[in-house]
Structure formats: C-alpha cells, structure tokens
mmCIF file of C-alpha atoms in Angstrom:
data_model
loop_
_atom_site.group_PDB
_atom_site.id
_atom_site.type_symbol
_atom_site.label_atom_id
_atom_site.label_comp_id
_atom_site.label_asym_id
_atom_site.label_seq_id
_atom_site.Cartn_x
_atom_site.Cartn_y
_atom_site.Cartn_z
ATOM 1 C CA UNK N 1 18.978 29.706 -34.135
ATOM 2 C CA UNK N 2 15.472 27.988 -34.468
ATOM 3 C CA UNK N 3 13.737 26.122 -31.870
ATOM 4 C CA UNK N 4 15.307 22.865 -32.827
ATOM 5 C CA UNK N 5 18.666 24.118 -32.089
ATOM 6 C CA UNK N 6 17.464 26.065 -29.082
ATOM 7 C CA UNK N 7 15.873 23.033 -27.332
ATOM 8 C CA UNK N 8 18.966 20.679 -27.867
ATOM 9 C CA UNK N 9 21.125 23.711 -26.306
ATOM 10 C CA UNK N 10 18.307 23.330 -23.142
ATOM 11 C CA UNK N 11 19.005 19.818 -22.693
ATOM 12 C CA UNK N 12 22.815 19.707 -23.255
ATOM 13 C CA UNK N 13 23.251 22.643 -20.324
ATOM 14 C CA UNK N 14 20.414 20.707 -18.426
ATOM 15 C CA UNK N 15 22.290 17.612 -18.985
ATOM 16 C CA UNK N 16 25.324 19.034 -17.691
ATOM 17 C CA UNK N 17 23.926 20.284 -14.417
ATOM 18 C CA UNK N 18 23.149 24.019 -15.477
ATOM 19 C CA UNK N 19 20.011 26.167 -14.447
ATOM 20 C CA UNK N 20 18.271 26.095 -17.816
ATOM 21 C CA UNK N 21 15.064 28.291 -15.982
ATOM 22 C CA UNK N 22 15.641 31.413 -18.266
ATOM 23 C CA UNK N 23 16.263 29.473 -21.028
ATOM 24 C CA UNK N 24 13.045 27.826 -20.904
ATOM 25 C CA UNK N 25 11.192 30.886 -20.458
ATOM 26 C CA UNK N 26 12.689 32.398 -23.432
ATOM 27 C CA UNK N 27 11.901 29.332 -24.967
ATOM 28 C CA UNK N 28 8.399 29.080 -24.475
ATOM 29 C CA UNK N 29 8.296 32.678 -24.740
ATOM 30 C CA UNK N 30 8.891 31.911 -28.702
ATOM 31 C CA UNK N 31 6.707 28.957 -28.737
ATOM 32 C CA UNK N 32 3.986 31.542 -28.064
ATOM 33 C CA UNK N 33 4.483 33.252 -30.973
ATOM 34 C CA UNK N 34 7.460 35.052 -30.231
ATOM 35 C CA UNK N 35 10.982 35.026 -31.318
ATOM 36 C CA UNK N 36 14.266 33.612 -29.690
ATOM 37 C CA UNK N 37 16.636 36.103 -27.826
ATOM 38 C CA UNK N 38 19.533 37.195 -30.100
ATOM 39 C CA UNK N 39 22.076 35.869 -27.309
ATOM 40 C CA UNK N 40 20.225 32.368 -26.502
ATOM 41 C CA UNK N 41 23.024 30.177 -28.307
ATOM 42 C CA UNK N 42 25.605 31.846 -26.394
ATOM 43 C CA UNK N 43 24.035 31.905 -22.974
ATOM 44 C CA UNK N 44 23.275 28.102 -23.336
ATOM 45 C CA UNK N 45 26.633 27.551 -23.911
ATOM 46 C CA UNK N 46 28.243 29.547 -21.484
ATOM 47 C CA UNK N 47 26.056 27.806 -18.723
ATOM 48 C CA UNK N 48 26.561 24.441 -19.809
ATOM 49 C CA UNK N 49 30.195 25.041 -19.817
ATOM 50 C CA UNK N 50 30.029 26.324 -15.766
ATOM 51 C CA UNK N 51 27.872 23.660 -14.849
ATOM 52 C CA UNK N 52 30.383 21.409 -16.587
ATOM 53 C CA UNK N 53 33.489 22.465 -14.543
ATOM 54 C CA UNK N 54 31.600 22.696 -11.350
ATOM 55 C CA UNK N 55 30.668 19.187 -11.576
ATOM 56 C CA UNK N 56 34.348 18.411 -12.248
ATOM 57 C CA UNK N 57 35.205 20.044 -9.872
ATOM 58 C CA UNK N 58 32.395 19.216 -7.296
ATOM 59 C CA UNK N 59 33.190 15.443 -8.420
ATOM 60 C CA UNK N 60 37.544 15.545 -7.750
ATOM 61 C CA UNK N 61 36.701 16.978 -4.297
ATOM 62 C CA UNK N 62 34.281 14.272 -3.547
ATOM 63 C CA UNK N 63 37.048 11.689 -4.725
ATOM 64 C CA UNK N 64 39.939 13.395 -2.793
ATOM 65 C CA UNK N 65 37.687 13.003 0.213
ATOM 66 C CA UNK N 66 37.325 9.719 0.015
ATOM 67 C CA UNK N 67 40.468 8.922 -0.992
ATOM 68 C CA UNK N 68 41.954 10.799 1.854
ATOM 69 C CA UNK N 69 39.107 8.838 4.906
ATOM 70 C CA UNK N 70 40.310 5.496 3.033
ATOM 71 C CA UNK N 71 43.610 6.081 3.483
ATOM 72 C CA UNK N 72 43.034 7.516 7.405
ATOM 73 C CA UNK N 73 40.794 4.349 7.829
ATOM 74 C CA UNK N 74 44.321 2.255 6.633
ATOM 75 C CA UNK N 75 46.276 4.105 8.499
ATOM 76 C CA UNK N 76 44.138 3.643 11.648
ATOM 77 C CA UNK N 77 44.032 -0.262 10.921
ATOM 78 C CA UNK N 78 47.513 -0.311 10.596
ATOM 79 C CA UNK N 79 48.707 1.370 14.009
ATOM 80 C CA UNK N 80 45.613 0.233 15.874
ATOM 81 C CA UNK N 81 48.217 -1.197 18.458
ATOM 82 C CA UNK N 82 49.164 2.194 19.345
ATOM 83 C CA UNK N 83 46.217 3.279 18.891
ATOM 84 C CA UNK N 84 44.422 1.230 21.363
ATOM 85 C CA UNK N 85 47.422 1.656 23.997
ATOM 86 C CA UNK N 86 47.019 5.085 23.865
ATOM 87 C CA UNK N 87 42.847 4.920 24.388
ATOM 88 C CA UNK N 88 43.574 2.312 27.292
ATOM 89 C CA UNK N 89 46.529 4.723 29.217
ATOM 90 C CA UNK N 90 44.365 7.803 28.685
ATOM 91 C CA UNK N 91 41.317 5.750 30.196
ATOM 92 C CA UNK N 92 42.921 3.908 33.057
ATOM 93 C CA UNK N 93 46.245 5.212 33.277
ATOM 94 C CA UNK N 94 48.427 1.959 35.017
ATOM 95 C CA UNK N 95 51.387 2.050 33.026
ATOM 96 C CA UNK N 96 53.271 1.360 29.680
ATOM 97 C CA UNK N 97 51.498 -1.575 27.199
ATOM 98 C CA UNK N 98 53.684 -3.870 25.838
ATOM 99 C CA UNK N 99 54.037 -6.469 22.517
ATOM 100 C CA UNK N 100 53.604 -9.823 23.404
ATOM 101 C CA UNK N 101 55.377 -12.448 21.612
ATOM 102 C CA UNK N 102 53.685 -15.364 19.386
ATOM 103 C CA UNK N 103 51.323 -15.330 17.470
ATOM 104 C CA UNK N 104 48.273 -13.236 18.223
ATOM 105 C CA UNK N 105 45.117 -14.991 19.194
ATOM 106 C CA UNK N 106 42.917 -12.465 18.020
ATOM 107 C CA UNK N 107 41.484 -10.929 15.001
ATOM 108 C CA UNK N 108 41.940 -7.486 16.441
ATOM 109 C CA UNK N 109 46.027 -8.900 15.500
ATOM 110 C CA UNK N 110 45.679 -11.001 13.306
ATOM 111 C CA UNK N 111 47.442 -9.313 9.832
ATOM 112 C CA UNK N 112 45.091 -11.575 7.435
ATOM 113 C CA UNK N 113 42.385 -8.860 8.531
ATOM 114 C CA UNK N 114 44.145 -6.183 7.149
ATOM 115 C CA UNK N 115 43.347 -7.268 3.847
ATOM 116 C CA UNK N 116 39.703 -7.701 4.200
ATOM 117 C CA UNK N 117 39.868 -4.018 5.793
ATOM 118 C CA UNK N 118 41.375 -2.519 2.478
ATOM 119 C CA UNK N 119 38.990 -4.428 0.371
ATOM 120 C CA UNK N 120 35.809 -3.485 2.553
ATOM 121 C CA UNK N 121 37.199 0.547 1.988
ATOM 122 C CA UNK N 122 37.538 -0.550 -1.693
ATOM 123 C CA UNK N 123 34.045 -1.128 -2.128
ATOM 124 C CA UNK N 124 32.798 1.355 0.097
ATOM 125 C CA UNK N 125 34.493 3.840 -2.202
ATOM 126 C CA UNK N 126 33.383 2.170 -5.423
ATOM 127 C CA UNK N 127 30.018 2.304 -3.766
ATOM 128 C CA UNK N 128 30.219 5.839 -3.169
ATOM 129 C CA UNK N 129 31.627 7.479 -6.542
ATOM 130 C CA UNK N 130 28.064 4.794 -8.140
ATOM 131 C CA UNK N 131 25.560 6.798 -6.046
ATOM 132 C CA UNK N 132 27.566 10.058 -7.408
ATOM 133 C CA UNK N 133 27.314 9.267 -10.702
ATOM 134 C CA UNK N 134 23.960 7.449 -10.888
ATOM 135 C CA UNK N 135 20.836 8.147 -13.231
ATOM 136 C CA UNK N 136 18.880 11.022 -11.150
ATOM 137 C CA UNK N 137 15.675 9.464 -12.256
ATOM 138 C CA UNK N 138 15.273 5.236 -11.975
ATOM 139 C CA UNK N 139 11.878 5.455 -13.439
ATOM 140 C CA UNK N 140 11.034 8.384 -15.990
ATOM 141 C CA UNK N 141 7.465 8.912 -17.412
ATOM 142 C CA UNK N 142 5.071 11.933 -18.691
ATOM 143 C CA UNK N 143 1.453 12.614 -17.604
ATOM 144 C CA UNK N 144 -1.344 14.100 -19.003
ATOM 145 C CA UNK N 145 -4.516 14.818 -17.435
ATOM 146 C CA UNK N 146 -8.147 16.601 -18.379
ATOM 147 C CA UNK N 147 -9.373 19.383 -15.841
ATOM 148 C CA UNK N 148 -13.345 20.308 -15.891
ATOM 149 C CA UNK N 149 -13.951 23.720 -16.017
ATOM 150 C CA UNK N 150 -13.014 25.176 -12.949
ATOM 151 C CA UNK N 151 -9.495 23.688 -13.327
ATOM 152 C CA UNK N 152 -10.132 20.918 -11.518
ATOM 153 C CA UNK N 153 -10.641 16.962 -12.051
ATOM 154 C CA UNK N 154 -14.759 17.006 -11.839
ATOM 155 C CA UNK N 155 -17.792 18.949 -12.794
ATOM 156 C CA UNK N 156 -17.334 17.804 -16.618
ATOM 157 C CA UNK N 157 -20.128 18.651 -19.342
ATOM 158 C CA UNK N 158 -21.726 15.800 -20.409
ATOM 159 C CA UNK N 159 -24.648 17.310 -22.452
ATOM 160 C CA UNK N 160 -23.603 20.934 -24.867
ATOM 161 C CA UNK N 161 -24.871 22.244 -27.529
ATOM 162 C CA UNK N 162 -23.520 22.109 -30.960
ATOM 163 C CA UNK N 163 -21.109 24.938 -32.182
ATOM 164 C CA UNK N 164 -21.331 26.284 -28.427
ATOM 165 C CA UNK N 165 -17.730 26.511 -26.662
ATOM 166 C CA UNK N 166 -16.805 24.435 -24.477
ATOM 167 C CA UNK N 167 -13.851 25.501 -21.755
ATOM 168 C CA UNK N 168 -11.212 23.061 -19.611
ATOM 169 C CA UNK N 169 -8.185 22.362 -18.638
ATOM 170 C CA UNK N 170 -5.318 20.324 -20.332
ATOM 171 C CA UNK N 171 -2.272 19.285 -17.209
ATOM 172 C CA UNK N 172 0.897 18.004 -17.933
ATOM 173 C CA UNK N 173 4.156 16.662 -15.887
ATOM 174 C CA UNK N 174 7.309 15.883 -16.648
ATOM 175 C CA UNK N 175 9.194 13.272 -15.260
ATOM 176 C CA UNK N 176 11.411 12.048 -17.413
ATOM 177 C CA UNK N 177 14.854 13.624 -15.816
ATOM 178 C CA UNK N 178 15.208 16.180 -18.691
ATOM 179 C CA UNK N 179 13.649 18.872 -20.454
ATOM 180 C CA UNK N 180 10.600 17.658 -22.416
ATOM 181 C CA UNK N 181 8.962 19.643 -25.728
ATOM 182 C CA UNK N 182 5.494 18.577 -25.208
ATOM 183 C CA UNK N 183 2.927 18.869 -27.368
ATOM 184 C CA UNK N 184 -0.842 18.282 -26.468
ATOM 185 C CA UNK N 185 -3.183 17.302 -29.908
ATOM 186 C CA UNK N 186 -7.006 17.541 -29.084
ATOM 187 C CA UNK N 187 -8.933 15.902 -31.266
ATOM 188 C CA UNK N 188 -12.993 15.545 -31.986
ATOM 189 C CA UNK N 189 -14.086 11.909 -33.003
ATOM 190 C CA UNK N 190 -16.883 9.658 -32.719
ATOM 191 C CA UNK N 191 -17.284 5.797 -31.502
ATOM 192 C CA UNK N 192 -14.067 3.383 -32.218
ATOM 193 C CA UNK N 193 -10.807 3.930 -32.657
ATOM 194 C CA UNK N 194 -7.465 3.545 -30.120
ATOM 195 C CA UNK N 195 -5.364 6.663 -29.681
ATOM 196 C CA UNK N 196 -3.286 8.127 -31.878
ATOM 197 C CA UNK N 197 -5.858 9.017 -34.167
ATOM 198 C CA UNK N 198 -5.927 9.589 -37.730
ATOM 199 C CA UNK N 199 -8.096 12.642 -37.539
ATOM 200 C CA UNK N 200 -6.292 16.086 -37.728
ATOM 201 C CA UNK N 201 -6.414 17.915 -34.803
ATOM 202 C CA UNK N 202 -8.664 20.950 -34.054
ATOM 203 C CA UNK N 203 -6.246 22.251 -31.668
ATOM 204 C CA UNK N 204 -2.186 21.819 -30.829
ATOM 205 C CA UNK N 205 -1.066 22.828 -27.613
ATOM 206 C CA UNK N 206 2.849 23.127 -26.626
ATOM 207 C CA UNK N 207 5.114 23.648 -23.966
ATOM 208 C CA UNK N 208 9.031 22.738 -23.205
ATOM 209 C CA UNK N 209 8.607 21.583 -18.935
ATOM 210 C CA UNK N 210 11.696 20.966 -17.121
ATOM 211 C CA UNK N 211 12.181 17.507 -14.679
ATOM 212 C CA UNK N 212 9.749 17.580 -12.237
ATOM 213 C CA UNK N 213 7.518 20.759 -13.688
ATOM 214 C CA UNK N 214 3.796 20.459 -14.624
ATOM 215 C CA UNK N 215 1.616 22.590 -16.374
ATOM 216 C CA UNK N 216 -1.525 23.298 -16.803
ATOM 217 C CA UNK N 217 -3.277 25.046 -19.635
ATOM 218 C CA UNK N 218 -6.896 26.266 -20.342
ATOM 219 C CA UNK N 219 -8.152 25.653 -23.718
ATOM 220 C CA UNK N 220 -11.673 26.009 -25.421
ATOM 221 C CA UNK N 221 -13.552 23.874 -28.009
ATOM 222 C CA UNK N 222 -16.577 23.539 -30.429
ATOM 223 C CA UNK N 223 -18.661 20.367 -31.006
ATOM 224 C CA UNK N 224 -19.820 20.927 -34.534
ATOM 225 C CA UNK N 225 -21.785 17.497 -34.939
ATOM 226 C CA UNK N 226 -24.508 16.390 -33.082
ATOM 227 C CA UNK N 227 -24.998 12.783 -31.305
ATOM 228 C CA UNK N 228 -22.290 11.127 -29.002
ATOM 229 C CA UNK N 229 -19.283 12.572 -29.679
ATOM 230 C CA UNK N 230 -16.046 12.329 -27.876
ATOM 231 C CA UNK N 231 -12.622 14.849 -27.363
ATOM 232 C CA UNK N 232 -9.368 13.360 -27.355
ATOM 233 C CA UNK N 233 -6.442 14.830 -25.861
ATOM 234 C CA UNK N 234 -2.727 13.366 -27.186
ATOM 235 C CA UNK N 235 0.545 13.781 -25.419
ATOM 236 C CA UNK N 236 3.324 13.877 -28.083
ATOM 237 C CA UNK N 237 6.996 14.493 -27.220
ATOM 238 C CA UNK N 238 9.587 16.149 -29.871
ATOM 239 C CA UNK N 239 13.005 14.721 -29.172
ATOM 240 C CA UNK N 240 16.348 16.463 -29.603
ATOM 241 C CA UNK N 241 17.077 14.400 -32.531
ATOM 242 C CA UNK N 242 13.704 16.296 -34.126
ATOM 243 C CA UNK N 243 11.690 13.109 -33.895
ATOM 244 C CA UNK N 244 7.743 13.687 -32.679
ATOM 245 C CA UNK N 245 6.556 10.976 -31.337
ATOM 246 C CA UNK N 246 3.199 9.451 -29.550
ATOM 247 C CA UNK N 247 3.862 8.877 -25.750
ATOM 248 C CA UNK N 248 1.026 6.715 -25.340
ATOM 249 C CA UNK N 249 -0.837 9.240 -22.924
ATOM 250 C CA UNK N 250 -4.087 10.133 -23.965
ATOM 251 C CA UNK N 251 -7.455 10.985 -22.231
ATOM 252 C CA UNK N 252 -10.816 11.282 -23.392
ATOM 253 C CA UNK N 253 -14.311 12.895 -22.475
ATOM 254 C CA UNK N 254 -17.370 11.827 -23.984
ATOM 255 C CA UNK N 255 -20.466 14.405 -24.638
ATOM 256 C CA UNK N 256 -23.808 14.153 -26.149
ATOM 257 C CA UNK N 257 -23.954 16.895 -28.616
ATOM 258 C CA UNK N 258 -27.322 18.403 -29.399
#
C-alpha cells in the first residue's frame, strides 16, 4: 500500500467515526522516511467497519427513543382526561370527575389540538435526527503560522548573515473536520510577487493532522544572497483524490541579508 492509498483508508475510517490516532502515527511515521506497517490496509478497514456499525447502531437507538417519547407524548395527549382526573383526586381527593356533555369550551378538549400536538412531535423529531446527522464542522479552514526562534510568535531576525543558518518554527492547524496531508513549501525570494510562487522550494515540510490537531515544527534555513530578501512559507493540502493544491495560507518574513 503507498501513502496515497494509506491516507484515503485514514479518512474513510475517520469519516466513518473510527479512532484513526494509530493510523496517523504510522502514517507520519512513513512520511519521515519510514515505511508503512505490513497490516495498515487491514487495520483501517477493520476500524472503519466498527465505527460503521456503532454508528448504526448508536443512530437506531437514538430513533427508537424518540419514536417511543413521541408516541408516550400521543398517548399522554390522548388520555389527558384521565390523566388530569387522576392528578386532581390524588391532589385534593373530593370525589369521582365526571364527562360533561357539549361541546368543550376549552383547548385543553378541544380534539382540533390533537393534531397540532402530533405535528409539533413531528418536527421535534425531524429536528432531532438533523442535529444527529449534521456536518460536525459549519465552517472548516487550515492555518499556518511562523514562530521566531524560541518557538514563539516574536523575537524574529531581521538582520543575518549570508550562508549563516537561520532557525524557527513552522505551526499548523487543522480544521477542516477531516484528516488533512499538509505540506509546508518554504521558499527564498526577493521583492514582488503574490504567493504561490514560481520559485522551487529550498525546503518541503509534511505532516497528515487530524480535525482539530496542530503542529508545530522547527526548521532551519540559509540566506545565500545578500540585500533584502524575504522567506516564504506555503500551506499546500494533498487531497484523497491525489490532487495538491495551494490553500491560500502563506506567511512571510523579511531579512536584510549581509
């Protein structure tokens, strides 16, 4: 299996509800150089296929039990007479309620309620199997951030020395409700020029996050021209169709170079 196959296994089991946490580690274990576990296709697929049937099952339970409170909620509506003689003995105790005759006067009698009562449980129920089955994230996005040296936004160089390395921080976060294979292209250019830039990168960083994870990665660089020169950092995102593709994050540091 290669690591195309491997991260579309990730988000199918994530997709389904499964625990993919060892499968990213293995993952980004072979991102680092390594190799995938002999057993990662079938582990994938053995926890998306649990995290399947609890979810049907987790899903028919939630149903049944509203089902079952909608119907107890008709039922209640429906023999609220007795119901109501019964709370009024067992409160005051004076003897045996009885039907009137006519029509009643009330809308705690009157039948054309009953209706509205089984279309207000309608909707409450349509309302709650929606908010079980909604998106888990309304508004997705990815991040990308520089850290100075000490790992931390601040205390950036502004003036190095040519050739000399230079050491910070690259941070990511996904948010996008899914696994994400991130990759992070830093680049060395001069004046002009809008993100993504033609240039080829001195340095590709990568790293599948899960929803909700960030990372954060040192990295080190040479300035090998003199003048003002600026780095460029490029959040790319492969897909599971194999598409890489620009995000639209970048940031930037300008340097003088001497």
């Amino acid at each position: 299996m290669d690591l195309l196959e491997a991260y579309r296994a990730i988000v199918d089991a994530a997709r389904a509800g499964a625990d993919v946490r060892p499968l990213a580690e293995m993952f980004n274990k072979a991102l680092a150089g390594g190799s995938l576990e002999p057993g990662f296709g079938e582990l994938a697929a053995r926890l998306a296929a649990e995290a399947r049937w609890e979810s049907l099952v987790s899903t028919a339970l939630a149903l049944a039990a509203l089902a079952a409170a909608a119907a107890g909620l008709l039922l209640l509506y429906r023999r609220r007479r007795e119901v109501i003689g019964f709370l009024w003995l067992l409160v005051w105790r004076r003897g045996l309620l009885k039907h009137g005759g006519g029509r009643p006067r009330t809308l705690l009698f009157d039948e054309e309620v009953s209706a509205v009562a089984a279309a207000v449980v309608v909707v409450g129920v349509a309302l709650a199997v929606a908010l079980l089955l909604r998106p888990a994230v309304a508004e997705p996005f990815s991040a990308l951030g520089l850290l100075g040296p000490e790992g931390r936004i601040g205390g950036y160089p502004t003036n190095i020395s040519a050739g000399v390395p230079v050491r910070l921080f690259i941070y990511v976060h996904n948010h996008e409700g899914e696994p994400r294979w991130y990759v992070v292209y830093i680049k060395i250019a001069g004046a002009g020029g809008e993100p993504p830039l033609p240039s080829p990168p001195v340095l590709r960083i990568e790293r599948l996050l899960l929803h909700n994870e960030s990372w954060v990665q040192p990295f080190s660089v040479s300035f090998n021209s003199t003048g003002r020169q600026r780095l460029v950092a490029e959040l790319w995102a492969v897909y599971p169709n194999g598409t890489l593709a620009y995000t639209g994050r970048f940031v930037q540091l300008w340097v003088n170079v001497k």
